[in-house]
Coordinates of C-alpha atoms and ligand atoms in Angstrom, one line a residue:
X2 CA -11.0 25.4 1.3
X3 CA -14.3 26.3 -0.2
X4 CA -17.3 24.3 1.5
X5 CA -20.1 23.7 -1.1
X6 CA -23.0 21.4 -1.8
X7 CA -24.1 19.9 -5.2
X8 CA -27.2 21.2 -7.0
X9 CA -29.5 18.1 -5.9
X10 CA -28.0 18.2 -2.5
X11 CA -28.6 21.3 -2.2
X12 CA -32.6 20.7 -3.3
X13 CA -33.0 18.2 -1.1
X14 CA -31.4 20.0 2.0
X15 CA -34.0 23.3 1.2
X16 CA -37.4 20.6 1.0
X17 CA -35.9 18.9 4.2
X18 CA -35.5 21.8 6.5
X19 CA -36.7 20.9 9.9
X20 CA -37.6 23.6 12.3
X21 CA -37.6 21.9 16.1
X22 CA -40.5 24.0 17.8
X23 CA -39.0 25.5 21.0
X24 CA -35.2 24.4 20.5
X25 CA -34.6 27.3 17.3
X26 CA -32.4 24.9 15.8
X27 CA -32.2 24.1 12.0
X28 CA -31.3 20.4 11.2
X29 CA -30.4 19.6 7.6
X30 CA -30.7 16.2 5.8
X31 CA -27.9 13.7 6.9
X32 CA -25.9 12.6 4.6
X33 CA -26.3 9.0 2.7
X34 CA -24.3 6.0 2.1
X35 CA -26.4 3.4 -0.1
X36 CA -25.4 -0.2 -0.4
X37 CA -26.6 -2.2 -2.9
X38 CA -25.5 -5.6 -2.7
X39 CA -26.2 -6.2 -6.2
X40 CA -23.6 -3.1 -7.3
X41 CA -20.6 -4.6 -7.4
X42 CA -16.8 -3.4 -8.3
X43 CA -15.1 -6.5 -8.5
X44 CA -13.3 -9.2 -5.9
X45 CA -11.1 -7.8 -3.2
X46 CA -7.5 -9.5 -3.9
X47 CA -5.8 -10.1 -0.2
X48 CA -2.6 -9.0 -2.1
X49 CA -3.4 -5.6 -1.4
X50 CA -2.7 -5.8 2.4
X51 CA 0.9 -5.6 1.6
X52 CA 3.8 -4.6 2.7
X53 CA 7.6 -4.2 1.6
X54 CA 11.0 -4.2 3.6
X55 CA 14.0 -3.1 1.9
X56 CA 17.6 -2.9 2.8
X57 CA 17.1 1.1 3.7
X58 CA 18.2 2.4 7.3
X59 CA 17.1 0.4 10.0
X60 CA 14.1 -1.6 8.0
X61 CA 16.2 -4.9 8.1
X62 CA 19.4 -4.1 10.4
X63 CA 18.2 -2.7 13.9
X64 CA 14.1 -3.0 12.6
X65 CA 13.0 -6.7 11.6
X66 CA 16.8 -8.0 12.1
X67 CA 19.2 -7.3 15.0
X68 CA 21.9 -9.4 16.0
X69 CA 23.1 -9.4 19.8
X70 CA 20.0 -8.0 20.9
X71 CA 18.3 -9.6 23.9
X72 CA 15.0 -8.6 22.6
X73 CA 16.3 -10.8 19.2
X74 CA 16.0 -14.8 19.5
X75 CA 19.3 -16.7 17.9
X76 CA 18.8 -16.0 14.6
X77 CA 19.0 -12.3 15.5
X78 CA 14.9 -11.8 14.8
X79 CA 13.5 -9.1 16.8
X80 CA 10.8 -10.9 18.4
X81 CA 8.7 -8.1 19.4
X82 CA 8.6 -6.6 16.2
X83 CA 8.0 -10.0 14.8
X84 CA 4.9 -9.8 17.2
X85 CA 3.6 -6.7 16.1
X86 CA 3.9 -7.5 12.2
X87 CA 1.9 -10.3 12.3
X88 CA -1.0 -8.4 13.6
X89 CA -0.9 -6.6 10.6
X90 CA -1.9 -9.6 8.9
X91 CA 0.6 -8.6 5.4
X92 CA -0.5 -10.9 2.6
X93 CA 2.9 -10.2 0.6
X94 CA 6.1 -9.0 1.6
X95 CA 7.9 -7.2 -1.3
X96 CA 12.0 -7.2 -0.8
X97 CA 14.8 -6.3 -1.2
X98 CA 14.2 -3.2 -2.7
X99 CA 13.2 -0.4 -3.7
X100 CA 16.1 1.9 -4.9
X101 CA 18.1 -0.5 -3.0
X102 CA 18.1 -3.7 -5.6
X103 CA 19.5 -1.0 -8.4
X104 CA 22.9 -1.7 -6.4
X105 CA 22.1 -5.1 -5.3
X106 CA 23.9 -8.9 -6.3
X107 CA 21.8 -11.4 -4.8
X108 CA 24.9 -13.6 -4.3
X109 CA 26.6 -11.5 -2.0
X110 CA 23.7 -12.4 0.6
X111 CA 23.6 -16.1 0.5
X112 CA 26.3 -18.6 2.2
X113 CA 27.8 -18.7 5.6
X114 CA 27.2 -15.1 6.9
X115 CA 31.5 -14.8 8.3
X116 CA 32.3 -15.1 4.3
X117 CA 29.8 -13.0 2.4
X118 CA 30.8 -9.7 1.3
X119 CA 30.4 -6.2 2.6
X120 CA 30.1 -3.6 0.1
X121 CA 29.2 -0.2 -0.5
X122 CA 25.6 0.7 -0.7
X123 CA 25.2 3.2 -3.4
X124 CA 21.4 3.7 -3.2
X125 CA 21.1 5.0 0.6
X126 CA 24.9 5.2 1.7
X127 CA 25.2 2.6 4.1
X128 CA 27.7 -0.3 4.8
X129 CA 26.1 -3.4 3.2
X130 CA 27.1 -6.4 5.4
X131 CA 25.2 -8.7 3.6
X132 CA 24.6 -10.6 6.8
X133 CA 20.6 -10.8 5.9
X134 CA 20.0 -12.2 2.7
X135 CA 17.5 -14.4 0.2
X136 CA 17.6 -17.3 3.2
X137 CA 17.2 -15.1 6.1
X138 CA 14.0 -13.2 4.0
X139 CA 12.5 -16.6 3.5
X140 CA 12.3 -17.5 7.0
X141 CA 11.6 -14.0 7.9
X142 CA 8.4 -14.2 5.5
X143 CA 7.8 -18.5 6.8
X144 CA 7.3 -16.9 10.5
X145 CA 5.5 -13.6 9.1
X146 CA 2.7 -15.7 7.3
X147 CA 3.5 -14.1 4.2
X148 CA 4.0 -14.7 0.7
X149 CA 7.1 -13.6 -1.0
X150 CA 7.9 -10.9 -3.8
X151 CA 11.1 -10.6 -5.0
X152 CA 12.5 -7.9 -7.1
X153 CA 15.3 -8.2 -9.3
X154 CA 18.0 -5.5 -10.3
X155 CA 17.6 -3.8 -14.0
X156 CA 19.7 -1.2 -13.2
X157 CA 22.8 -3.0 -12.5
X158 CA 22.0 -6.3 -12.5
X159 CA 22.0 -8.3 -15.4
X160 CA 19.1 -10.7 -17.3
X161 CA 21.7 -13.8 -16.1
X162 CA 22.1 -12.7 -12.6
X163 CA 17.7 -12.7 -12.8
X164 CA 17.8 -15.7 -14.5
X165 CA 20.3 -17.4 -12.0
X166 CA 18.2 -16.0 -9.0
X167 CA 14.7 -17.6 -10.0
X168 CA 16.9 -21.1 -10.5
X169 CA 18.3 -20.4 -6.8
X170 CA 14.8 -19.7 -5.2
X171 CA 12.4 -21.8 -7.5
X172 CA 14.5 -25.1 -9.4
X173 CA 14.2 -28.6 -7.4
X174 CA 17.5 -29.3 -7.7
X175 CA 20.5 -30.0 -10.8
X176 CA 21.9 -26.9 -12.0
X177 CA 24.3 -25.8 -10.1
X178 CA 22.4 -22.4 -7.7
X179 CA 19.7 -25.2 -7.2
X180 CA 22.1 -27.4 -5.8
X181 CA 23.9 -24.6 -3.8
X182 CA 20.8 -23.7 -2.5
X183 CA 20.3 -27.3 -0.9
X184 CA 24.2 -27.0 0.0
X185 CA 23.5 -23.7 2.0
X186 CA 20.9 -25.9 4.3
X187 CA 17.6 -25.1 2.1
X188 CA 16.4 -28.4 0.6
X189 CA 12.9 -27.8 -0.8
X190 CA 12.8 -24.6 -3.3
X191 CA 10.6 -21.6 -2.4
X192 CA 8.4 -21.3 -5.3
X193 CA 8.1 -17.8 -4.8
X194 CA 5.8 -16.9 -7.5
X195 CA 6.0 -12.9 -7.7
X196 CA 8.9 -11.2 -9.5
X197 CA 9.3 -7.3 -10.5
X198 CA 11.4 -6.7 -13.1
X199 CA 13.4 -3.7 -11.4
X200 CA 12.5 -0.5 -9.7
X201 CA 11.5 2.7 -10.7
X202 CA 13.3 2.2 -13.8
X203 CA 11.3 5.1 -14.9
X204 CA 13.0 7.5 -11.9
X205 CA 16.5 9.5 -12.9
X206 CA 17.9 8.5 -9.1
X207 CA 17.3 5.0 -10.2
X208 CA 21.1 3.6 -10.5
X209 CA 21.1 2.0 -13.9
X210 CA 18.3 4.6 -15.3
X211 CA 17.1 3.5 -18.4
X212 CA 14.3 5.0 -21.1
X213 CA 11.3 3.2 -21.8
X214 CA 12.6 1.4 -24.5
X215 CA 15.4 0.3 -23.6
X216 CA 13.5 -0.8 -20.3
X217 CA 11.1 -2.8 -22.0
X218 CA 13.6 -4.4 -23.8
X219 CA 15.6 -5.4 -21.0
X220 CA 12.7 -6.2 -18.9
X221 CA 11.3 -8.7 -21.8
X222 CA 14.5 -10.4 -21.8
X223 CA 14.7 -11.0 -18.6
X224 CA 11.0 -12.4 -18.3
X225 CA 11.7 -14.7 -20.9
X226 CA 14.9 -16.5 -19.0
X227 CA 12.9 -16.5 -15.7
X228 CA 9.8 -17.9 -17.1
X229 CA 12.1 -20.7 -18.6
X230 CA 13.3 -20.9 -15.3
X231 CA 10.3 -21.2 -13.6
X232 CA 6.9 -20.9 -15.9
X233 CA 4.6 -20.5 -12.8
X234 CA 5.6 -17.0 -12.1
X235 CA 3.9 -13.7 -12.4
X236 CA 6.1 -11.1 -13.2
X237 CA 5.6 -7.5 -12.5
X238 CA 6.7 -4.4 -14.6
X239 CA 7.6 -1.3 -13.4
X240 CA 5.4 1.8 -14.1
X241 CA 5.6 5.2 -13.4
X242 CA 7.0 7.0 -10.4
X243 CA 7.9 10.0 -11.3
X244 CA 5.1 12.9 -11.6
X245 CA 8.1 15.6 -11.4
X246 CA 6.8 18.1 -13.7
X247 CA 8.8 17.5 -16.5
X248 CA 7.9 13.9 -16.7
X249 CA 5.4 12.4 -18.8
X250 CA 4.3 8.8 -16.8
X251 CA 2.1 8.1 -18.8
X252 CA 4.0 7.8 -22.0
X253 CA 6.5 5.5 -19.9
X254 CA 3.4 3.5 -18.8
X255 CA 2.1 3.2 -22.2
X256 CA 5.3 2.4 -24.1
X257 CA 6.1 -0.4 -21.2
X258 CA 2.7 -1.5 -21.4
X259 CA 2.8 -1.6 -25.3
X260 CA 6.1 -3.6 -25.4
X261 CA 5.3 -6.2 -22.2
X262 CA 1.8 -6.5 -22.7
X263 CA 1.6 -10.8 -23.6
X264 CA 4.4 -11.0 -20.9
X265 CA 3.4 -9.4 -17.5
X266 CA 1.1 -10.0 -14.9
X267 CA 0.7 -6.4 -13.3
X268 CA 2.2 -3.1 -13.6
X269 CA 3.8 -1.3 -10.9
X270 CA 2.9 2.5 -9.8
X271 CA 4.4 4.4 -6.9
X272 CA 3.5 7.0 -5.1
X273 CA 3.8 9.3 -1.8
X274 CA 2.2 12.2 -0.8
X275 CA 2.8 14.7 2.1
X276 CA 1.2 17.5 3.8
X277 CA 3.9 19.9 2.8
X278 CA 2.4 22.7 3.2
X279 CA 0.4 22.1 6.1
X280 CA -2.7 22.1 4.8
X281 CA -5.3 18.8 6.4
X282 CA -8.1 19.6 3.7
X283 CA -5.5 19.6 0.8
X284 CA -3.4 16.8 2.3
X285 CA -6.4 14.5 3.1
X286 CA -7.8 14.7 -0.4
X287 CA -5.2 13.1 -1.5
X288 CA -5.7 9.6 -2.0
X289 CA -8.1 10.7 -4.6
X290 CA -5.3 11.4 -6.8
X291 CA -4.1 8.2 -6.3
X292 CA -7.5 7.1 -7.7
X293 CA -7.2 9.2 -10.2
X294 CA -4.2 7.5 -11.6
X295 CA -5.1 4.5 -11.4
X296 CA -8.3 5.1 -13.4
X297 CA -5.9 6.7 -16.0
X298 CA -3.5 3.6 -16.0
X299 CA -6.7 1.2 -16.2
X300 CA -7.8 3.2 -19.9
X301 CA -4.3 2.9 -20.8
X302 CA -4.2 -1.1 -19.6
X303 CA -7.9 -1.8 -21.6
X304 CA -6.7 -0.5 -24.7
X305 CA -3.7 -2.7 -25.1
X306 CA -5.6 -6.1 -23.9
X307 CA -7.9 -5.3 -27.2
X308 CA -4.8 -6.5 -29.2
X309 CA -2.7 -8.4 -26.8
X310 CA -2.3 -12.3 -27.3
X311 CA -2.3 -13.6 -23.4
X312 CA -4.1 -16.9 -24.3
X313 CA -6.3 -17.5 -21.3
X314 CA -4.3 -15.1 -18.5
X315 CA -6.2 -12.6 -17.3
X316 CA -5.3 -9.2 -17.9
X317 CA -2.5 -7.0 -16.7
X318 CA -3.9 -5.9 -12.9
X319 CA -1.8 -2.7 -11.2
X320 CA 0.4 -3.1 -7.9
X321 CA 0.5 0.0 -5.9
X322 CA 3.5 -1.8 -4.7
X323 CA 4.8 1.2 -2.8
X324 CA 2.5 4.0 -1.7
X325 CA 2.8 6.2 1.5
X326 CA 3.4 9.3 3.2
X327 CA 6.7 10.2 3.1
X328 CA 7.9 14.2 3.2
X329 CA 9.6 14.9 6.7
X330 CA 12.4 12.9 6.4
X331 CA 13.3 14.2 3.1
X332 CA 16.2 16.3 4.3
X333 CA 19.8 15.5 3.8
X334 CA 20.5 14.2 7.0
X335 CA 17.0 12.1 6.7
X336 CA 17.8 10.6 3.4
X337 CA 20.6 8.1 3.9
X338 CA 22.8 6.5 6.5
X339 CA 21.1 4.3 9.5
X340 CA 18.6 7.1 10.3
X341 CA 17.0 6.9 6.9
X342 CA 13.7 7.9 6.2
X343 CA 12.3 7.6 10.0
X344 CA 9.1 9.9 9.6
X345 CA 6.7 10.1 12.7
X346 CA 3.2 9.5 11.8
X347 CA 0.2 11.6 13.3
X348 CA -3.7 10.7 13.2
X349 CA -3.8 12.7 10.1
X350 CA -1.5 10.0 8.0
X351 CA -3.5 7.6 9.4
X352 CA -6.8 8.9 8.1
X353 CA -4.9 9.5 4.8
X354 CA -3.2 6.2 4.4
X355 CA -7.7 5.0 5.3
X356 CA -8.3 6.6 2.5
X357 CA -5.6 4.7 0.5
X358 CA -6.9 1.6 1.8
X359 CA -10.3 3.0 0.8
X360 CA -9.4 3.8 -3.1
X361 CA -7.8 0.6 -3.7
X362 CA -10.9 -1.3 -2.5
X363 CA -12.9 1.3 -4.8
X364 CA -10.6 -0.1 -7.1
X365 CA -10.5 -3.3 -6.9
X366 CA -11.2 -4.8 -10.4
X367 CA -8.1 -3.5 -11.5
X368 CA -6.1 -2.8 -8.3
X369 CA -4.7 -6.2 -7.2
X370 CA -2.1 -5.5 -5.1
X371 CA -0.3 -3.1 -2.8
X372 CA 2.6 -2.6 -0.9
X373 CA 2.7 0.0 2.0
X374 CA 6.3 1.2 2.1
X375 CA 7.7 0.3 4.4
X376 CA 7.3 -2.2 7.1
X377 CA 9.5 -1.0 10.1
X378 CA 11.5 2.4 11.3
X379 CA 11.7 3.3 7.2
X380 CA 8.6 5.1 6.5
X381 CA 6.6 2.7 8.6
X382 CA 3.8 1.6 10.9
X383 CA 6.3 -0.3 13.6
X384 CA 9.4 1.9 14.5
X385 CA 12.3 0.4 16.9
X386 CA 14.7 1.2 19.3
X387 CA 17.3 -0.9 20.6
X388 CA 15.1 -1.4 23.9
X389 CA 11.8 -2.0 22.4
X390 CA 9.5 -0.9 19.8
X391 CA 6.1 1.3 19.4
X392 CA 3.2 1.1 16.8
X393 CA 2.7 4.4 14.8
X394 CA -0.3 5.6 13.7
X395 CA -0.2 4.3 10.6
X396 CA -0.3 0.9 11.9
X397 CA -4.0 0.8 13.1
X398 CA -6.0 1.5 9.4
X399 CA -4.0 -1.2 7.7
X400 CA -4.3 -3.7 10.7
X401 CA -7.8 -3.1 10.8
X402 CA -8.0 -3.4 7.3
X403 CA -5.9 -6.6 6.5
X404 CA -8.1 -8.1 9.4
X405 CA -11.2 -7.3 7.8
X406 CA -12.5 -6.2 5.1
X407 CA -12.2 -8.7 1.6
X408 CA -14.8 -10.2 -0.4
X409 CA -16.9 -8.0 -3.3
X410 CA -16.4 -4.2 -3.2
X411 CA -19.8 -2.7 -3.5
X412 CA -20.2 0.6 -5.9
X413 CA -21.6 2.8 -2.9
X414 CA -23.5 5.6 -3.7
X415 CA -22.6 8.4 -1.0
X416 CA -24.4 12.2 -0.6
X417 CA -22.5 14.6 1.3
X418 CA -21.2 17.5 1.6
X419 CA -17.9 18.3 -0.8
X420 CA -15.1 20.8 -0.6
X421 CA -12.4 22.4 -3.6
X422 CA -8.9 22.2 -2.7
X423 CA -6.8 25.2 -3.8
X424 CA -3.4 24.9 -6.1
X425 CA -1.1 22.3 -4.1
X426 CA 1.9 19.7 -3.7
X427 CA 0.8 16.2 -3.5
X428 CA 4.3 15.4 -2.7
X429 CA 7.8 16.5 -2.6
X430 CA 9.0 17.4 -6.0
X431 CA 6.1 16.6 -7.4
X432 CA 3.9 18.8 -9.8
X433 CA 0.5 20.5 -8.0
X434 CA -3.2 19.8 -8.2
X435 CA -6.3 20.9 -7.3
X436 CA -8.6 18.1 -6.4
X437 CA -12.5 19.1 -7.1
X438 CA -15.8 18.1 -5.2
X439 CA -13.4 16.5 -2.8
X440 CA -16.7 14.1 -0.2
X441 CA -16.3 14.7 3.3
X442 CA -17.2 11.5 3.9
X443 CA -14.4 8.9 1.8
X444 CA -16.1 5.8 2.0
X445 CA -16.0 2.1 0.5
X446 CA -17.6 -0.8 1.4
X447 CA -17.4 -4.8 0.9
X448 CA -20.1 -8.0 1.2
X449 CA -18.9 -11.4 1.6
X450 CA -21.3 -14.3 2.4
X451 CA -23.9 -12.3 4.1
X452 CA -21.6 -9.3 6.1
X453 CA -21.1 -6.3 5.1
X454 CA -18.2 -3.6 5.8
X455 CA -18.2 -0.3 5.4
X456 CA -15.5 1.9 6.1
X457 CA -15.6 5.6 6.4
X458 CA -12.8 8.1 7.0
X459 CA -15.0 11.4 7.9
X460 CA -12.7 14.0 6.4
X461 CA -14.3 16.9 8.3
X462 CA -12.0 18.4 10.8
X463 CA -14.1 19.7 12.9
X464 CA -17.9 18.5 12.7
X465 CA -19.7 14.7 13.0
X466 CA -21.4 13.9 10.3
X467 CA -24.5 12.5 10.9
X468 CA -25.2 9.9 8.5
X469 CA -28.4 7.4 7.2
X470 CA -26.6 3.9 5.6
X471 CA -29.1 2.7 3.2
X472 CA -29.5 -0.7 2.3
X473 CA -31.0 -1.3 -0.6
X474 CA -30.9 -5.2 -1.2
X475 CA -32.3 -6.7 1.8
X476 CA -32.3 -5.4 5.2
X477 CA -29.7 -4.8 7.9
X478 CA -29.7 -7.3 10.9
X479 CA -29.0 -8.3 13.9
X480 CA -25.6 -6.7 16.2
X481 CA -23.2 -4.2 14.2
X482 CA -19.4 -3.9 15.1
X483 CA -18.1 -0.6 15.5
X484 CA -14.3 0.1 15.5
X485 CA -12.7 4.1 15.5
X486 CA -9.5 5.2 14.6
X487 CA -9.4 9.0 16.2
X488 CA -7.8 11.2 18.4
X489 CA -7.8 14.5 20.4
X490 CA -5.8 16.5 17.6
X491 CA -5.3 15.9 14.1
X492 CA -1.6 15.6 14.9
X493 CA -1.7 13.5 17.9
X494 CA 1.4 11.2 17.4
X495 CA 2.1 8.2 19.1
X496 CA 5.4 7.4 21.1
X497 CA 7.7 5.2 23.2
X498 CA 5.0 4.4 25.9
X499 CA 2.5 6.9 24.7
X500 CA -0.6 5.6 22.5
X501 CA -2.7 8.2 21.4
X502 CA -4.1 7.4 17.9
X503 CA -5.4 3.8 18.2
X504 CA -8.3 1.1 17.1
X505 CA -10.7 1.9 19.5
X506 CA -13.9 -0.4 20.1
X507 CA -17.4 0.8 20.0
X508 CA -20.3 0.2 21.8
X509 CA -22.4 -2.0 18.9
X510 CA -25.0 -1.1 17.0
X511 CA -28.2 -3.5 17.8
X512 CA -30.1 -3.7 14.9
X513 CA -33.4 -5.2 14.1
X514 CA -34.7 -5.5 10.8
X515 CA -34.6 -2.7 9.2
X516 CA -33.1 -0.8 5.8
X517 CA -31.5 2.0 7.9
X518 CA -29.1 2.8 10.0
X519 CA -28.4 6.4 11.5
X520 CA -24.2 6.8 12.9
X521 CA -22.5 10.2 13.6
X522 CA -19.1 9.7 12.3
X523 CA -16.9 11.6 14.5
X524 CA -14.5 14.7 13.5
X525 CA -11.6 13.6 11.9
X526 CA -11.9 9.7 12.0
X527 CA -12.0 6.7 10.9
X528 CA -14.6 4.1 11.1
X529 CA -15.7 0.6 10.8
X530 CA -19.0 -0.8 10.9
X531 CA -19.7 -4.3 10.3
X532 CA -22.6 -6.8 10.4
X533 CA -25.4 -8.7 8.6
X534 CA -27.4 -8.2 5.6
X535 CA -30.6 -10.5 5.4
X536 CA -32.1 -10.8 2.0
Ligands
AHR620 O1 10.5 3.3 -0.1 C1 11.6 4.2 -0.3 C2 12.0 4.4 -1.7 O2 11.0 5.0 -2.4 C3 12.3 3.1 -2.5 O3 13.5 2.7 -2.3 C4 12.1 3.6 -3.9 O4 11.7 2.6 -4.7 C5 11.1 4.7 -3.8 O5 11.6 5.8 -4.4
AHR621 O1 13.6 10.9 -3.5 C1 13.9 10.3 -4.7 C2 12.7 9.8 -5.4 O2 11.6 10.7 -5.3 C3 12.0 8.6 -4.8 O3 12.8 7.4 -4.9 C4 10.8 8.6 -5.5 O4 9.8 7.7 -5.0 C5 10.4 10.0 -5.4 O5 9.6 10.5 -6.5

């Protein structure tokens, strides 16, 4: 890592020079965050506090699902993890997969559970019992709070079985998967209005693979019999997902986008990141590439609306609708069976999944959705045993987040120092990058009717940064919350009866009428600060 200031920071730092008489100490200019409520990005969609639970390892059987357990109430729902997940606060649920739904007939999960099917699941090689299903998701989601997004198989699967799904879930009653809906004890429909058409259709491991073309093609047939089916819904395409070197995403993106763009709602990107080489300056500047992509996607999204004939929809939005870290549990005894995918977070993956949270706010006239992958054991913020449950780090930024921060996302103006990354892996398999001028300070911030949030992840490993929040619309008031996400180490992990990375409370910040605030953001953290603007 190379430490370096810009040109004007620089300037300023040199004319701002204070010597303290009698302490010989040097203190430079703190660094600035400027709000300007009258800077705005664009509305803060709810849909981004997302989550997703697929049938993958223990996320369903032995996570949100377990039958026989005492900690599970007769329907076999874990009730403690049920407890935890709905402090998370998830706006939409995407299920049932992932690589999963490649492989997946709806039909073998609905019915009495004695007589439905077990089959061989192809995608993560596990015994499919089928005893969780479209029923058992809906009431899952009913208890969760949350608002269902189904995804149907485009690998496998055909545009009938799609078709026949969206009558199942959505149609009053009549045709015949309405009616057996009603006959398997479900009366009203669901409505469920979000629908991807397939998964990573893009992705060579995807069962069913197809190429762009004949992925659109595919995909626009099937929109056509669901929207028949049921006009209200939004359908979702899927993007890229592979950044492999050889791969081109963005001619995938712009083909689909060419060919779906007067039939979908949002396209779908993917993406994980790890800190395979152990490096915490690399590995925490990577949400940025995230950003990076999506401001790619959004030039490739603008210039098909010029020509695209949506009457009065508006346009095509992007659904990170699964992003995380994911690189320990790559191996071949982490990649399948029950065990799947179970990675242990530390307070560095939670600092990099607050700078996730951070882009897509940056991002939110475009960014409209997101799905952390996923919600428990699999690559996720709740993991299980079969005598209780613990909340990993992960958990705390996107609970404090869904909990908090909506309304307008403010274009904040932040002056800090930067750092260069050298040559590295974002994630596994994926090409390298070198990520430029990379702030210590990640920051984004949000106003709705007369509070304002700001959230800073202070990437600095080892120094506070001591900081002057400018406002420059009206004046901060009154008592400011203060909430940290930190820990002794940068790899302090949480257990089975051991917290260490957690939301921690501050002492507030009392404030009276004035335009600045001075905080030290702590080494390696993340934080919070909310409270009152007064015009
Ligand atoms: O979330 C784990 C897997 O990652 C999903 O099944 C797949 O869509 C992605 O590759
Ligand atoms: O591990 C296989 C694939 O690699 C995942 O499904 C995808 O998300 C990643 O790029």
């Amino acid at each position: 890592m190379k430490i370096i200031k810009s040109k004007k920071y620089a300037i300023a730092v040199l004319s701002s020079l204070t010597i303290l008489v009698g302490m010989q100490t040097l203190s430079a200019q703190n660094a600035r965050i400027k709000i300007d409520v009258d800077r705005t990005i664009g509305e803060v969609d709810k849909n981004i506090y997302g989550n997703f639970v697929e049938h993958l390892g223990r996320c369903v059987y032995g996570g949100i699902y377990e039958e026989n357990s005492p900690l599970s109430d007769e329907n076999g729902i874990r009730l403690d993890v049920l407890d935890a997940v709905k402090e998370l606060n998830v706006s939409i649920t995407r299920y049932p997969g992932g690589n999963f739904v490649s492989n997946y007939n709806w039909k073998d999960g609905i019915g009495p559970k004695d007589d439905r099917p077990a089959r061989m699941e192809l995608a993560w090689s596990r015994l499919e019992s089928n005893h969780f299903g479209t029923d058992e998701f809906m009431a899952y989601a009913k208890r969760m709070g949350t608002e269902p997004y189904f995804s149907v198989n485009m690998g496998t699967g055909t545009i009938k079985e799609a078709q026949e799904w969206v009558e199942y879930c959505n149609v009053k009653s009549g045709p015949y998967y309405a009616e057996l809906r009603k006959k398997n004890g479900h009366e009203e429909p669901y409505n469920i209005k979000y629908w991807s058409l397939g998964n990573e259709m893009d992705g060579f491991w995807q069962m069913g693979h197809l190429n762009a073309e004949d992925y659109s093609k595919k995909a626009r047939e099937a929109a056509k019999l669901m929207k028949l089916t049921s006009p209200e819904i939004k359908l979702i395409a899927a993007g890229s997902s592979n950044y492999r070197p050889n791969a081109d995403p963005n001619e995938w993106n712009e083909k689909v986008l060419h060919e779906l763009r007067d039939v979908i709602d949002y396209l779908a990107l993917h993406m994980y990141v790890g800190n395979v080489e152990n490096n915490y300056y690399n590995f925490v500047s990577s949400p940025l590439v995230l950003e990076e992509r999506t401001r790619v996607v959004k030039g490739l999204i603008d210039r098909e609306m010029e020509n695209a004939d949506r009457g009065n929809r508006p346009p095509i939005y992007i659904a990170w609708d699964e992003y995380n870290i994911w690189y320990r549990a790559r191996g071949e005894e982490t990649m399948a069976g029950t065990k799947a995918l179970e990675e242990r977070y530390n307070l560095e993956d939670a600092l990099v999944i607050s700078g996730f949270l951070n882009a897509f706010i940056r991002n939110a006239d475009i960014v409209k959705m997101a799905n952390m992958a996923q919600l428990v054991n699999v690559i996720a913020p709740i993991f299980t045993s079969e005598k209780g449950m613990f909340k990993q780090t992960i958990f705390y930024p996107i609970q404090l987040f869904a909990n908090n921060v909506k309304g307008t996302s403010l274009d904040v103006h932040v002056d800090c120092e930067t750092y260069d990354t050298g040559e590295f892996f974002i994630g596994l398999g994926e090409s390298t990058t070198i990520q430029k001028d990379v702030p210590f300070l990640d920051v984004s911030a949000t106003y709705n009717n007369g509070e304002v949030i700001v959230c800073v992840m202070n990437r600095n490993k080892d120094k506070a940064i001591t900081t002057d929040l400018l406002c420059q619309e009206g004046i901060f008031d009154g008592e400011f919350e203060v909430y940290e996400i930190n820990g002794s180490d940068i790899k302090s992990e949480n257990d089975f009866g051991k917290t260490s990375v957690e939301t921690k409370k501050k002492s507030s910040l009392k404030v009276k009428k004035t335009d600045k605030i001075t905080y030290d953001f702590p080494a390696h953290s993340f934080t919070m600060i909310k409270g009152s603007i007064v015009k």
